[in-house]
XYZ file of C-alpha atoms in Angstrom:
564
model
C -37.059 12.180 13.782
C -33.669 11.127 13.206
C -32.422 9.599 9.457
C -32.114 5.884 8.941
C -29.384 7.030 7.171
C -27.788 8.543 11.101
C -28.690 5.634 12.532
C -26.243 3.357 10.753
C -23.693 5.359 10.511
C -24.049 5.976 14.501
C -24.274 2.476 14.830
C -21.422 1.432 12.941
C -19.311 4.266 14.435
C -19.998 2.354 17.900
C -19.246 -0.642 16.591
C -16.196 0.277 15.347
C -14.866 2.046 18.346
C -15.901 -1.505 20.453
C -13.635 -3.111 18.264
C -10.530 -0.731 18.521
C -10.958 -0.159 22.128
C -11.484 -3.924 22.898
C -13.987 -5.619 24.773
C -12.114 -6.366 27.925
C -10.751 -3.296 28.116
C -14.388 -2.142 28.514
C -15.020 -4.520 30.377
C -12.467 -3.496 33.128
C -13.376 -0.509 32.662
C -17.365 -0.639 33.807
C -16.716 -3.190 36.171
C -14.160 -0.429 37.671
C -17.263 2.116 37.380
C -19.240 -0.316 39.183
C -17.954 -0.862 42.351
C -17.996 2.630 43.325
C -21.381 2.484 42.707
C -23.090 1.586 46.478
C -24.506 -1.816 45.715
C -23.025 -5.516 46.245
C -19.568 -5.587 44.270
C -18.631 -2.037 45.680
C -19.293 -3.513 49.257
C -17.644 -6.743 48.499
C -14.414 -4.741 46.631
C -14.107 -2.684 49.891
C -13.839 -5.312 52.254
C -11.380 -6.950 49.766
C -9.567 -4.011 50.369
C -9.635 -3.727 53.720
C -8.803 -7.755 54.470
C -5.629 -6.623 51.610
C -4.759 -4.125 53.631
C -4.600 -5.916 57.057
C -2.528 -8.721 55.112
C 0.029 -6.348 54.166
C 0.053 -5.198 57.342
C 0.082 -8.216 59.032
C 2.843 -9.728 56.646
C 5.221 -6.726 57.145
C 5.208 -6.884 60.473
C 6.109 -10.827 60.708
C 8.631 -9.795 57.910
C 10.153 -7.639 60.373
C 10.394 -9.871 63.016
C 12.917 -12.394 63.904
C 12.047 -16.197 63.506
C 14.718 -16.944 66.299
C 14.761 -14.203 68.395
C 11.118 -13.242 68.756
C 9.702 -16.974 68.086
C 6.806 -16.465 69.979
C 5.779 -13.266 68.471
C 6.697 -14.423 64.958
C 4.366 -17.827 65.286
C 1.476 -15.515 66.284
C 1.958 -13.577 63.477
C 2.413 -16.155 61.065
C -0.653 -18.090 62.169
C -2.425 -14.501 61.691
C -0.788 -13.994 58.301
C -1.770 -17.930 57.029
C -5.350 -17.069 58.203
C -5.593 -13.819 56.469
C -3.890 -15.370 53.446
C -6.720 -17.904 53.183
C -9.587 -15.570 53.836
C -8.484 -13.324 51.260
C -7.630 -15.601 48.871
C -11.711 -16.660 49.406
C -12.881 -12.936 49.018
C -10.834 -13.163 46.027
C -12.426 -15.895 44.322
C -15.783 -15.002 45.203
C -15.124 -11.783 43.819
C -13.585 -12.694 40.520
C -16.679 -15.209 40.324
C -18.638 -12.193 40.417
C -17.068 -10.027 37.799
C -16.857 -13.194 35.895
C -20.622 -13.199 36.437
C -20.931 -9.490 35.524
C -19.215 -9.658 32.532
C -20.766 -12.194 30.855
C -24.130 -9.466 31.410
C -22.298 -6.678 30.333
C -20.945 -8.941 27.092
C -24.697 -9.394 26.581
C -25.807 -6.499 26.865
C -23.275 -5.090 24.042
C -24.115 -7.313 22.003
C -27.774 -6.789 22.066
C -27.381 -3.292 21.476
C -24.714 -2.871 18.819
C -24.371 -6.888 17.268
C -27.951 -7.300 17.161
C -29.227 -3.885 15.414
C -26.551 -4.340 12.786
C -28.716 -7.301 11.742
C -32.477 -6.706 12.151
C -31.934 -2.923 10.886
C -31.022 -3.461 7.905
C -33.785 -7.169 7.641
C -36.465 -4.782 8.581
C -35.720 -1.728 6.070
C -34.076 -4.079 3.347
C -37.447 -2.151 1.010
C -36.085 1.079 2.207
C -34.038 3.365 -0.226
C -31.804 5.084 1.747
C -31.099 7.955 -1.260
C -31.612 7.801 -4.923
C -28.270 7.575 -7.326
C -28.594 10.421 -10.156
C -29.887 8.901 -13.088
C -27.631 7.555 -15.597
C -24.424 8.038 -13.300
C -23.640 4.489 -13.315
C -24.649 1.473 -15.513
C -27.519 -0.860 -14.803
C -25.420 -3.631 -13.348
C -23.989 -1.576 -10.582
C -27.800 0.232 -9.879
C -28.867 -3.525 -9.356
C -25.534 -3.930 -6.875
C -25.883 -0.945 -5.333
C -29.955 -1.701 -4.402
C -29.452 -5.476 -3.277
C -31.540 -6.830 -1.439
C -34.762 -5.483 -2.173
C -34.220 -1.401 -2.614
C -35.436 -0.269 -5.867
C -33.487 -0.206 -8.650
C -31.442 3.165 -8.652
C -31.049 3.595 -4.823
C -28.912 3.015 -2.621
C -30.054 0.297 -0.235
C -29.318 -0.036 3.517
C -27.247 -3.221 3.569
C -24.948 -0.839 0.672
C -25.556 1.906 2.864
C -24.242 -0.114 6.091
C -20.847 -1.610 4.384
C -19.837 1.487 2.811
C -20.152 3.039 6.322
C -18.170 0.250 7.839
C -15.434 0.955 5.311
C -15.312 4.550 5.087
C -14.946 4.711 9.246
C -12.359 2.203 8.717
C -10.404 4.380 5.937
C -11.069 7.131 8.602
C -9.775 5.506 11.421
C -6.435 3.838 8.992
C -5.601 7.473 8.081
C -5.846 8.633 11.576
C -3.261 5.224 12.948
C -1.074 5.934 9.774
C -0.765 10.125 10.914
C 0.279 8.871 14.476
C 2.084 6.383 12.996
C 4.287 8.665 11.420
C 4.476 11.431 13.913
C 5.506 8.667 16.205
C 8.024 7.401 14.060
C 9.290 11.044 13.741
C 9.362 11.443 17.544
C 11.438 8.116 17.236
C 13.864 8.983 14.816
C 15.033 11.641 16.999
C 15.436 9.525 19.907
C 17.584 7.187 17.049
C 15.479 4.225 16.909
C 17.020 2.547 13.715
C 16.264 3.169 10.616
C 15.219 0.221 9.356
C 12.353 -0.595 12.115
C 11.064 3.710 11.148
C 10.784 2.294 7.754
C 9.304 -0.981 8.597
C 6.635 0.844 10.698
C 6.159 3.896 7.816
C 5.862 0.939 5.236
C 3.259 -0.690 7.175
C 1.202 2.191 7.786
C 1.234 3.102 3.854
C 0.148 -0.237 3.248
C -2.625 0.102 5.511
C -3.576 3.256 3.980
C -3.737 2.562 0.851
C -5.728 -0.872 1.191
C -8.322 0.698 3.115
C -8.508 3.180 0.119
C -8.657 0.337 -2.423
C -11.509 -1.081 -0.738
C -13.568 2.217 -0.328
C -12.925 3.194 -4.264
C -11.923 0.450 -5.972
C -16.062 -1.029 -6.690
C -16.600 2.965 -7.821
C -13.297 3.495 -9.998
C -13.353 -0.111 -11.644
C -16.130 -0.306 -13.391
C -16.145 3.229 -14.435
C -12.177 2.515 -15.767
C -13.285 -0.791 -17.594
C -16.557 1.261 -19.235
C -13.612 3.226 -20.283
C -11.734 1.171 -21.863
C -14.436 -0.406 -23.480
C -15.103 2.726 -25.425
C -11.596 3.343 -26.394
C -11.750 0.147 -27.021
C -14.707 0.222 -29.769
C -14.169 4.249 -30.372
C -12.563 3.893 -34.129
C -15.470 1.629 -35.289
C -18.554 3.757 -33.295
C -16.924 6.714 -35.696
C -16.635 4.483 -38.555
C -12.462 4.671 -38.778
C -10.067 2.158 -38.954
C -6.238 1.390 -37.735
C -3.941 2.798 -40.191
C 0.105 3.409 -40.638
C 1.575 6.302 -38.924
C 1.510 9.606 -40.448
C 4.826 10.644 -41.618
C 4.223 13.963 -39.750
C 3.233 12.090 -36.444
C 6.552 9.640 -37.056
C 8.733 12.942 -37.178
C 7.172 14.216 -33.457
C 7.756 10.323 -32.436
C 10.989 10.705 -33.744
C 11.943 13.901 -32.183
C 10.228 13.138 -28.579
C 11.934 10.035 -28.959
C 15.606 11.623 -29.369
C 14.705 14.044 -26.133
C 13.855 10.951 -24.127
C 17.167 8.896 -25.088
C 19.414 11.894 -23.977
C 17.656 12.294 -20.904
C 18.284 8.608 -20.114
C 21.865 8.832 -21.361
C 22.279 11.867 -18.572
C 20.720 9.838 -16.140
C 22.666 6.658 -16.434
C 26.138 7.859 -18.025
C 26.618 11.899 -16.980
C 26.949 11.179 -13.523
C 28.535 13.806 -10.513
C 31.188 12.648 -9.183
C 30.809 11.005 -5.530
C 34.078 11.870 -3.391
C 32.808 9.380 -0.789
C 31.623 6.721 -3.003
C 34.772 7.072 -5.142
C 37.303 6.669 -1.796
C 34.905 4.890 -0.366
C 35.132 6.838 2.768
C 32.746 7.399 5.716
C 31.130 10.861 5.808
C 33.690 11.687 9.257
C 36.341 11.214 7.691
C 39.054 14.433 7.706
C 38.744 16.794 4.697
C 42.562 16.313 4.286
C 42.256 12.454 4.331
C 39.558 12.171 1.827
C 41.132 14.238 -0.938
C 44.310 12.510 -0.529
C 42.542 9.455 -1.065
C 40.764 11.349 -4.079
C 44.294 12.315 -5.474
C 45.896 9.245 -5.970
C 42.469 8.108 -8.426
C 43.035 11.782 -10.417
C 44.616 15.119 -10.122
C 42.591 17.315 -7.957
C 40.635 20.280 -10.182
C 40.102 23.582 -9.171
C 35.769 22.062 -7.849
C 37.667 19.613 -6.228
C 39.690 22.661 -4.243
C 36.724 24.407 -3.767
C 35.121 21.364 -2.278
C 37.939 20.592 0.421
C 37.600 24.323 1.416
C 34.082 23.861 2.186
C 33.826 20.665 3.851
C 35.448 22.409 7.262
C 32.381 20.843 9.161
C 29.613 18.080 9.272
C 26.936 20.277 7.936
C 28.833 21.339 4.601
C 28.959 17.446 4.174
C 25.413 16.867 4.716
C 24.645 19.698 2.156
C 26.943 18.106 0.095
C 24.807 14.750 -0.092
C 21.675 16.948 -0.561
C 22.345 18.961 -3.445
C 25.573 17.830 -5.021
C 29.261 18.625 -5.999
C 28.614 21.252 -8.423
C 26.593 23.444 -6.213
C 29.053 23.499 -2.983
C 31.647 24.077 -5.473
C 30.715 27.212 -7.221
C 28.212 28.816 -4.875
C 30.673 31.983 -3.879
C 28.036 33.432 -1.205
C 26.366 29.919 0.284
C 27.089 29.382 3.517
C 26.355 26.161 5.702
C 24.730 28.721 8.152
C 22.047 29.542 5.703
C 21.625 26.416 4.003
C 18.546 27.545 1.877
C 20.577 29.633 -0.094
C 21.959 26.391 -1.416
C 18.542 25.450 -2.409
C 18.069 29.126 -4.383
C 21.151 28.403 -6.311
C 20.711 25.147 -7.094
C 16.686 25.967 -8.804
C 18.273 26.678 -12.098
C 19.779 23.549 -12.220
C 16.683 21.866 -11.013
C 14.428 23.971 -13.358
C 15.935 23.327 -16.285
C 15.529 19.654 -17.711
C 11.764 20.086 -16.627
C 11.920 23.083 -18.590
C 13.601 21.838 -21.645
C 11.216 18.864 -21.855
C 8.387 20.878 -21.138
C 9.566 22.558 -24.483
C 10.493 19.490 -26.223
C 6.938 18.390 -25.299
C 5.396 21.575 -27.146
C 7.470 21.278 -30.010
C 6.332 17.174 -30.318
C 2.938 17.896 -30.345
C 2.754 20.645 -32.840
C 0.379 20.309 -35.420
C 3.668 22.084 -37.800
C 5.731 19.553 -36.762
C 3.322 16.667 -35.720
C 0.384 17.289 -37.762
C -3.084 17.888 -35.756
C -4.026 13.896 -34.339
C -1.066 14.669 -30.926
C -1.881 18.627 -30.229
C -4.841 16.937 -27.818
C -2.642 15.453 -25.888
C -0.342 18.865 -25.236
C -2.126 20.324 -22.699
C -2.566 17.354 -20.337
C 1.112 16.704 -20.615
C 2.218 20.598 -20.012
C 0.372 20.247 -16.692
C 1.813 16.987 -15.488
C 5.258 18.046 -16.139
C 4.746 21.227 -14.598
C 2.752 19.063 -11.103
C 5.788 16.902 -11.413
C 8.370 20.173 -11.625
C 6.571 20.938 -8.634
C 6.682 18.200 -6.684
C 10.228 17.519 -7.659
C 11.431 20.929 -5.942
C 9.489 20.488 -2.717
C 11.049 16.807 -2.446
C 14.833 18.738 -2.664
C 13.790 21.922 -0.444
C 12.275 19.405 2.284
C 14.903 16.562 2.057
C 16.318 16.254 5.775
C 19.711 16.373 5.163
C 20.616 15.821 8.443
C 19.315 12.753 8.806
C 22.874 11.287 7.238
C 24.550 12.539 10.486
C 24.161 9.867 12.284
C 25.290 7.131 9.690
C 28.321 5.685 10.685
C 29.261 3.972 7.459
C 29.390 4.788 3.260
C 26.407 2.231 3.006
C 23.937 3.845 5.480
C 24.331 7.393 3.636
C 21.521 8.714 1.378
C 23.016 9.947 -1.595
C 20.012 12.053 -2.066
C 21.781 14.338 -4.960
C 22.376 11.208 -7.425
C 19.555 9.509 -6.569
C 16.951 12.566 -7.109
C 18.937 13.271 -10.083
C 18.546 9.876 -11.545
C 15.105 9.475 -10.896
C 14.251 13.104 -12.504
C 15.394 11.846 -15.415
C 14.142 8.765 -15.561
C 10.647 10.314 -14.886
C 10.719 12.750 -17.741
C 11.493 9.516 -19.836
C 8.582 7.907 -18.698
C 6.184 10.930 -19.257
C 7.891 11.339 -22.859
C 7.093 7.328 -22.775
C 3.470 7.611 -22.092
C 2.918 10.960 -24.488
C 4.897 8.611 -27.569
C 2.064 6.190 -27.009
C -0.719 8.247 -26.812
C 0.549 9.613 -30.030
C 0.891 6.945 -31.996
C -2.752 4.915 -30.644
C -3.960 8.751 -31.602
C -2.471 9.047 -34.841
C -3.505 5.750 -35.965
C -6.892 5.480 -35.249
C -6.453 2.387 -32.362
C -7.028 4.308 -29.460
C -8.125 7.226 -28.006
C -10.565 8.351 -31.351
C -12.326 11.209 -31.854
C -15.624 12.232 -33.990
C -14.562 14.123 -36.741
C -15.777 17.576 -36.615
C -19.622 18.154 -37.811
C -18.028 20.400 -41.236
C -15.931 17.334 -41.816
C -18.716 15.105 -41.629
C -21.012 17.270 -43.820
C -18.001 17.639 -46.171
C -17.042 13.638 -46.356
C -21.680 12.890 -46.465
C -21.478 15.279 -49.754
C -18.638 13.097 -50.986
C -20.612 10.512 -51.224
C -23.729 11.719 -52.317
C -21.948 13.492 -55.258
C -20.200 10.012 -56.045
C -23.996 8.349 -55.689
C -25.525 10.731 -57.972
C -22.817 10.514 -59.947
C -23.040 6.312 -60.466
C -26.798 6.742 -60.884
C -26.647 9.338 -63.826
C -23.561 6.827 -65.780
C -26.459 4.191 -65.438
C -28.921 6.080 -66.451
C -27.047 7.546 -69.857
C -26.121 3.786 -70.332
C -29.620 2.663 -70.071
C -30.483 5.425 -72.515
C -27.424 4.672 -74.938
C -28.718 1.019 -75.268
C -32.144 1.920 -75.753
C -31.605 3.959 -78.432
C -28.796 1.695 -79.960
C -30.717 -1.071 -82.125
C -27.754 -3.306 -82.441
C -27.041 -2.496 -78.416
C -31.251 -3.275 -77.858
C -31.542 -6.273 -79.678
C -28.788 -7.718 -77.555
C -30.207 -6.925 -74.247
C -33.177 -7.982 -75.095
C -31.255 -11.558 -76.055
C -30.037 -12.010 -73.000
C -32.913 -11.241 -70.656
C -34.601 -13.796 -73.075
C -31.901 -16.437 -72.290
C -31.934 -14.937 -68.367
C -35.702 -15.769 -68.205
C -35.354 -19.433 -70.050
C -32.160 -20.322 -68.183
C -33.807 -19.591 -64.942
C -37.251 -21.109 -65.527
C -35.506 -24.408 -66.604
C -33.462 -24.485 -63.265
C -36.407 -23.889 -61.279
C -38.286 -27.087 -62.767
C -35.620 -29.358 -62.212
C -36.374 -32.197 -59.659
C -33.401 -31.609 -57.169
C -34.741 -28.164 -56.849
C -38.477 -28.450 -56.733
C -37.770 -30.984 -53.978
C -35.358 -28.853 -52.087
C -38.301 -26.104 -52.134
C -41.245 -28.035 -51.238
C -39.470 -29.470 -48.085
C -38.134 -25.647 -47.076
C -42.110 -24.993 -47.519
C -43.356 -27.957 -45.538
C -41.134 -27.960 -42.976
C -41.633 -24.065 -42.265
C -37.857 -23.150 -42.896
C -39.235 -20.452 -45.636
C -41.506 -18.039 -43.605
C -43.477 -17.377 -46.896
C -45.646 -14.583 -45.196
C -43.178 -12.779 -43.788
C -40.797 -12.760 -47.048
C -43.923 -11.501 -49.072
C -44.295 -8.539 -45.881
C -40.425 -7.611 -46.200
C -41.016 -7.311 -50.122
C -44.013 -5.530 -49.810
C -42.667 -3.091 -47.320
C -39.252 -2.413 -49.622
C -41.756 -2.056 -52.135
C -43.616 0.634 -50.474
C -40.646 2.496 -49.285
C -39.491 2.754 -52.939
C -42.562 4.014 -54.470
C -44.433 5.871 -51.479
C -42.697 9.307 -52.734
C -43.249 8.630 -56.892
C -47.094 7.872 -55.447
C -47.500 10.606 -53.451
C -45.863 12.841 -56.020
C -48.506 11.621 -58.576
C -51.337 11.853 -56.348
C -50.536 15.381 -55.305
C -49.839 16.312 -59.043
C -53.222 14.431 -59.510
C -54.882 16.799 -56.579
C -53.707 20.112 -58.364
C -55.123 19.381 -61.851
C -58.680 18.603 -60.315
C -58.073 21.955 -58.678
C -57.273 23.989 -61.880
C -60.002 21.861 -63.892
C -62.796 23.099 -61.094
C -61.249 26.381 -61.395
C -61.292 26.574 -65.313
């Protein structure tokens, strides 16, 4: 027998498609399927047909005659033509009454198989658990979500079961639009549809994307990243730890990551290349003689600046030029704008190497020598994002279209790819040196992010205190022992438990407080019996081990004396 669990998803798959396809589209589209079935629309959609086709006839042949010279012919036909006009126009009504009439059937009809089920499936199994959710996975408010209305707790119930369906097919069928979407953009661009309705349409189909995606995750990633937090949150006092200053070995990695991330950003936003089109403010057509002329009269021409005019001999040097820069067309002596991927193998050093050095930089930060040992958790996680983001840095230059600037016309609809990658680079090893600094400092000061000590450091700090206990508890019990033997030392302890004893007794007999404790006793504010309990059990719990000390030393003398 087929799942519950099919049938849904079946269901809501149907429903689904209804919706994208349209209901008069499929509509049209059975009625179509009906009449050439042999029953009464088919019969009355044929002789439609035929009375159409005698019209046509009928009115192309009066269309063809002449009103004045064939009068008598053309009033025969255009009596014919008015009488076939009217009797079709009849057929045509009756007919659209009856697809009218169909349709509102066939609208039924869908409804009661695809509306309807969606609504008394999930009534009638409501008790029905459609799977069980492995225990402990997710806390007990989201087990009671998850079961609503009436699945037991820790399963997933159908009415959960039918909306996450609905929204995964919808995620489905948003990822599918958004892949067209874009290879039909792509299709477009090369039949130069502007730019700015591509990016419109690319825009909207990201949004799309990623709401559909919010929907589907965001009830299963919230709660878990808010249980999160919470336990960051409360992490310092669950260990028993509290906020403190900064280490003065963590401050020195802070201080050194710190000094790695403000060059980077000085790079980005001072250390610029040179632009010869931004700084002549020339279109990318313009002649190579032209646009160094114009680059002349702002400063003398150096020997990259040379090189550069001897490359840009055609519109593809240019476009490599945008793509990776002034210092690679330059000095490149065996690049060619035939094989424009050996641009890309010279340029990898270049694009290796501030990944590289802050990948280092990174290492160095979080070394326990230099940083002391709260950061070095926080080394590997960082490694491997700068390396993803290395990564995913080079395949953004080695799949950059660079000819997509050949059809801009003017300096403001060029990509300055080169500048723009270059800035942002930087900028994004900033921000991961940005987000390691803070992890390092909530780290290093117990606020966020705490660990357990180790189990040896536990043991170690639990003997700490036991020693100091022990240690307390023998100074008061050589005091005690110095002041019993002390006469002068006795006599005056014995004084003042004297005065302790008459001092107390005469508070507890005057009349504000014999009052105060009567009406705490008659009104019930004292619970008498359960004070007396609580004292009896710390009682108990104090001498239980001297008792059953004594009664087992107790037990081994009877033994020896019915030995001896």
């Amino acid at each position: 027998m087929i799942s519950l669990m099919v049938v849904v998803l079946l269901l809501e798959v149907v429903v689904h498609l209804i919706n994208a396809i349209g209901t008069t589209t499929i509509n049209n589209l059975l009625w179509r399927i009906l009449i050439l079935l042999p029953i009464g629309p088919a019969q009355m959609a044929a002789e439609k047909r035929k009375l159409q086709t005698e019209y046509l006839a009928v009115r192309k042949e009066m269309l063809a005659t002449s009103s004045q010279d064939e009068f008598a012919k053309w009033a025969r036909l255009r009596r014919k033509h008015d009488k076939l006009y009217e009797g079709l126009e009849k057929k045509k009504q009756s007919f659209d009454a009856v697809q009218a009439q169909y349709n509102t059937i066939i609208n039924a009809v869908r409804l009661l198989i695809t509306r309807a089920p969606q609504y008394i499936i999930p009534f009638w199994f409501s008790r029905e658990p459609m799977f069980w959710l492995p225990k402990n996975l997710f806390p007990y408010y989201a087990e009671w979500f998850l079961s609503l209305p009436k699945a037991p707790l820790g399963s997933v119930s159908i009415g959960t079961w039918q909306v996450s369906c609905a929204l995964a097919i919808k995620l489905v069928s948003d990822i599918l639009v958004a892949i067209a979407t874009f290879v039909a953009t792509s299709v477009a661009s090369k039949k130069k549809v502007p730019a700015l309705a591509t990016h419109i349409i690319a825009t909207m189909s990201l949004w799309v994307t990623f709401k559909s995606l919010a929907i589907f995750f965001g009830p299963l990633v919230i709660p878990r990243a808010y249980a999160y937090y919470q336990s960051q949150r409360t992490a310092a006092t669950r260990h028993g730890l509290t906020p403190r200053p900064l280490p003065i070995r963590a401050y020195y990695g802070l201080v050194f990551l710190g000094a790695v991330s403000v060059f980077f950003a000085l790079q980005a936003l001072l250390r610029v290349p040179e632009n010869v089109f931004t700084q002549t403010n020339s279109r990318l057509q313009i002649p190579a003689d032209v646009l160094f002329n114009r680059l002349a009269t702002i400063h003398p021409l150096s020997p990259a600046d040379e090189a550069l005019r001897a490359r840009f001999v055609n519109l593809e040097s240019r476009l490599l030029y945008l793509k990776y820069g002034p210092s690679v067309m330059a000095d490149c002596v065996f690049c060619t704008s035939e094989r424009s991927d050996m641009f890309f193998v010279y340029a990898l050093p270049a694009l290796v190497a501030p990944h590289l050095v802050n990948i280092l930089a990174i290492a160095m930060a979080t070394s326990p020598l230099l940083a002391g040992p709260w950061t070095l958790r926080w080394r590997n996680p960082t490694v491997l994002a700068s390396i993803l983001i290395a990564m995913v840095d080079l395949y953004n230059v080695q799949a950059y279209n660079h000819k997509a600037n050949a059809r801009a016309l003017r300096l403001g609809d060029l990509d300055m790819f080169h500048w723009r990658a270059n800035t942002l680079r930087l900028l994004g090893l900033v921000l991961v040196n940005t987000v390691l600094g803070t992890l390092m400092y909530l780290t290093a000061t117990n606020r966020a992010f705490v660990e357990a000590p180790p189990a040896a450091v536990r043991v170690e700090a639990v003997n700490k205190s036991l020693a100091t206990v022990i240690a307390k508890v023998n100074a008061v019990g050589i005091l005690k022992n110095t002041v019993s033997r002390n006469s002068q030392l006795r006599d005056h302890a014995n004084t003042y438990w004297t005065s302790e004893a008459r001092v107390t007794q005469q508070l507890m007999e005057e009349r504000e407080v014999v009052d105060s404790v009567n009406d705490a006793l008659e009104n019930n504010r004292i619970d008498v019996s359960a004070v007396t309990r609580s004292a009896h059990q710390y009682a108990t719990n104090i001498l239980n081990p001297w008792l059953a000390e004594a009664e087992q030393k107790a037990k081994g003398r009877k033994v020896e004396k019915s030995a001896a």
